[in-house]
Tab-separated table of C-alpha atoms in Angstrom:
chain	number	residue	atom	x	y	z
K	1	UNK	CA	64.087	127.003	184.873
K	2	UNK	CA	62.833	123.353	186.138
K	3	UNK	CA	60.170	123.890	183.552
K	4	UNK	CA	62.799	124.464	180.968
K	5	UNK	CA	64.696	121.495	182.021
K	6	UNK	CA	61.831	119.124	181.831
K	7	UNK	CA	61.584	120.155	178.224
K	8	UNK	CA	64.784	118.466	177.711
K	9	UNK	CA	65.593	114.707	177.199
K	10	UNK	CA	67.752	115.035	180.213
K	11	UNK	CA	69.449	118.445	182.496
K	12	UNK	CA	72.299	117.195	181.712
K	13	UNK	CA	71.507	117.475	177.596
K	14	UNK	CA	70.462	121.006	179.184
K	15	UNK	CA	73.855	121.561	180.410
K	16	UNK	CA	75.679	120.394	177.791
K	17	UNK	CA	73.769	122.873	175.164
K	18	UNK	CA	74.617	125.692	177.269
K	19	UNK	CA	78.726	124.839	177.864
K	20	UNK	CA	78.945	124.588	173.986
K	21	UNK	CA	76.932	127.872	173.432
K	22	UNK	CA	79.379	129.089	175.793
K	23	UNK	CA	81.956	128.076	174.360
K	24	UNK	CA	80.908	129.129	171.147
K	25	UNK	CA	79.424	132.152	171.949
K	26	UNK	CA	83.538	133.011	173.120
K	27	UNK	CA	85.391	131.860	170.417
K	28	UNK	CA	82.844	133.607	168.075
K	29	UNK	CA	84.298	137.652	170.388
K	30	UNK	CA	87.123	136.853	170.951
K	31	UNK	CA	87.497	136.027	166.423
K	32	UNK	CA	86.859	139.281	166.390
K	33	UNK	CA	90.810	140.456	167.699
K	34	UNK	CA	92.258	137.932	164.799
K	35	UNK	CA	93.493	139.229	161.706
K	36	UNK	CA	95.021	138.716	158.446
K	37	UNK	CA	92.473	136.845	157.672
K	38	UNK	CA	92.546	134.259	160.855
K	39	UNK	CA	89.423	135.460	161.671
K	40	UNK	CA	87.231	133.995	158.828
K	41	UNK	CA	87.048	129.797	160.091
K	42	UNK	CA	86.890	130.350	163.631
K	43	UNK	CA	84.427	132.194	163.150
K	44	UNK	CA	82.399	130.378	160.787
K	45	UNK	CA	82.641	127.474	162.679
K	46	UNK	CA	81.673	129.294	166.301
K	47	UNK	CA	78.453	131.049	164.405
K	48	UNK	CA	77.225	128.632	163.509
K	49	UNK	CA	77.719	126.491	165.952
K	50	UNK	CA	76.009	129.150	167.861
K	51	UNK	CA	72.916	128.886	165.140
K	52	UNK	CA	72.564	125.427	165.888
K	53	UNK	CA	72.449	125.331	169.564
K	54	UNK	CA	70.257	127.808	169.849
K	55	UNK	CA	67.540	125.744	166.870
K	56	UNK	CA	68.648	122.683	168.743
K	57	UNK	CA	67.402	125.026	172.319
K	58	UNK	CA	63.913	126.563	170.414
K	59	UNK	CA	62.706	123.064	169.645
K	60	UNK	CA	63.671	121.196	172.242
K	61	UNK	CA	61.501	124.321	173.978
K	62	UNK	CA	58.931	124.499	171.406
K	63	UNK	CA	58.960	121.281	170.327
K	64	UNK	CA	55.563	118.542	169.855
K	65	UNK	CA	54.383	117.324	172.832
K	66	UNK	CA	52.500	114.368	174.177
K	67	UNK	CA	48.865	115.128	175.891
K	68	UNK	CA	50.808	114.477	180.011
K	69	UNK	CA	52.415	117.962	179.337
K	70	UNK	CA	56.657	115.951	178.082
K	71	UNK	CA	58.274	116.229	174.893
K	72	UNK	CA	57.296	113.541	172.393
K	73	UNK	CA	60.094	111.741	171.836
K	74	UNK	CA	61.272	112.087	175.951
K	75	UNK	CA	63.217	108.979	177.025
K	76	UNK	CA	62.817	107.961	179.932
K	77	UNK	CA	65.030	106.386	183.005
K	78	UNK	CA	68.613	108.609	184.448
K	79	UNK	CA	70.585	105.319	182.639
K	80	UNK	CA	69.119	105.833	179.286
K	81	UNK	CA	71.727	105.033	176.704
K	82	UNK	CA	70.757	109.014	175.624
K	83	UNK	CA	72.582	110.671	179.424
K	84	UNK	CA	75.391	107.951	177.998
K	85	UNK	CA	75.723	109.260	174.093
K	86	UNK	CA	75.097	113.307	175.513
K	87	UNK	CA	78.271	112.631	178.393
K	88	UNK	CA	80.512	111.061	175.033
K	89	UNK	CA	79.279	114.441	173.054
K	90	UNK	CA	80.576	116.600	175.679
K	91	UNK	CA	83.448	114.989	176.259
K	92	UNK	CA	84.960	114.666	172.954
K	93	UNK	CA	83.696	118.223	172.401
K	94	UNK	CA	86.015	119.762	174.572
K	95	UNK	CA	88.631	117.492	173.979
K	96	UNK	CA	88.343	118.477	170.135
K	97	UNK	CA	88.970	122.170	171.509
K	98	UNK	CA	91.732	120.892	173.846
K	99	UNK	CA	92.923	119.451	170.471
K	100	UNK	CA	92.702	121.605	167.909
K	101	UNK	CA	95.218	123.918	170.270
K	102	UNK	CA	97.716	121.543	170.367
K	103	UNK	CA	98.081	120.034	167.020
K	104	UNK	CA	96.058	122.280	165.068
K	105	UNK	CA	92.226	122.258	163.040
K	106	UNK	CA	93.786	120.318	159.932
K	107	UNK	CA	95.212	117.024	162.098
K	108	UNK	CA	92.599	117.255	164.442
K	109	UNK	CA	89.292	117.366	162.603
K	110	UNK	CA	91.076	114.517	160.617
K	111	UNK	CA	91.603	112.389	164.260
K	112	UNK	CA	88.149	112.342	164.977
K	113	UNK	CA	86.568	112.483	161.559
K	114	UNK	CA	87.001	108.853	163.025
K	115	UNK	CA	86.612	108.923	166.084
K	116	UNK	CA	83.243	110.128	166.532
K	117	UNK	CA	81.936	107.270	164.575
K	118	UNK	CA	83.210	104.584	166.299
K	119	UNK	CA	82.740	106.370	169.445
K	120	UNK	CA	79.161	105.809	169.072
K	121	UNK	CA	79.105	102.436	167.043
K	122	UNK	CA	78.932	103.081	163.710
K	123	UNK	CA	80.801	100.455	161.793
K	124	UNK	CA	80.806	100.462	158.117
K	125	UNK	CA	84.803	101.217	157.427
K	126	UNK	CA	83.178	102.611	153.994
K	127	UNK	CA	81.800	105.665	155.748
K	128	UNK	CA	83.976	105.896	158.080
K	129	UNK	CA	86.788	106.859	155.773
K	130	UNK	CA	85.061	108.455	153.222
K	131	UNK	CA	83.989	111.059	155.892
K	132	UNK	CA	87.693	111.624	156.815
K	133	UNK	CA	88.220	112.082	153.360
K	134	UNK	CA	85.575	114.485	153.101
K	135	UNK	CA	86.806	116.573	155.798
K	136	UNK	CA	90.591	116.457	155.247
K	137	UNK	CA	89.637	117.655	151.425
K	138	UNK	CA	87.329	120.489	152.803
K	139	UNK	CA	90.040	121.743	154.457
K	140	UNK	CA	92.292	121.644	152.340
K	141	UNK	CA	90.684	123.188	149.986
K	142	UNK	CA	89.482	126.116	152.727
K	143	UNK	CA	92.888	126.967	153.871
K	144	UNK	CA	94.063	126.863	150.059
K	145	UNK	CA	91.067	129.027	148.992
K	146	UNK	CA	91.763	131.465	151.636
K	147	UNK	CA	95.349	131.636	152.057
K	148	UNK	CA	95.979	131.065	155.620
K	149	UNK	CA	96.715	128.099	157.720
K	150	UNK	CA	94.476	125.125	160.081
K	151	UNK	CA	97.906	123.348	160.213
K	152	UNK	CA	99.145	125.199	162.582
K	153	UNK	CA	98.876	124.037	167.167
K	154	UNK	CA	100.566	124.966	169.308
K	155	UNK	CA	102.840	121.340	169.116
K	156	UNK	CA	102.401	120.617	166.514
K	157	UNK	CA	103.320	123.208	163.226
K	158	UNK	CA	102.275	120.884	159.420
K	159	UNK	CA	102.757	124.386	157.261
K	160	UNK	CA	104.903	123.240	155.329
K	161	UNK	CA	103.485	119.679	154.358
K	162	UNK	CA	100.031	121.116	153.621
K	163	UNK	CA	100.090	125.412	152.635
């Protein structure tokens, strides 16, 4: 197990990947209990997350190595910026899932399309606005084409506005 963990940038990266895999697998399995078309979007997004996580995991395990046996792009130091990025990404990932449950997918995705780039110091206003608009358009189009609502959360229901 130690050899596997050493292939990653840090042990924290391995733990976060494992966490994302478990949560995605859970959502994928639970999506089979939904009906009336409500299962399609969670199944597609969790399936995509599963595939991307497995691909990243395999790339980390079998990617290029340097002469000393470490991954070529491995960053040194426990307090590297990479570790901070992993922590911020993990917190945002968890917050995203909680917020989707509370406020619905549409509102949460729109807000996180702004928050995520800002957390990683992406400061292009045009880029963030474009990301927000493209995100909202894709979610609204998906919602309209599939005939299902992604605007309903436990606390807020925007179905009448966007559907």
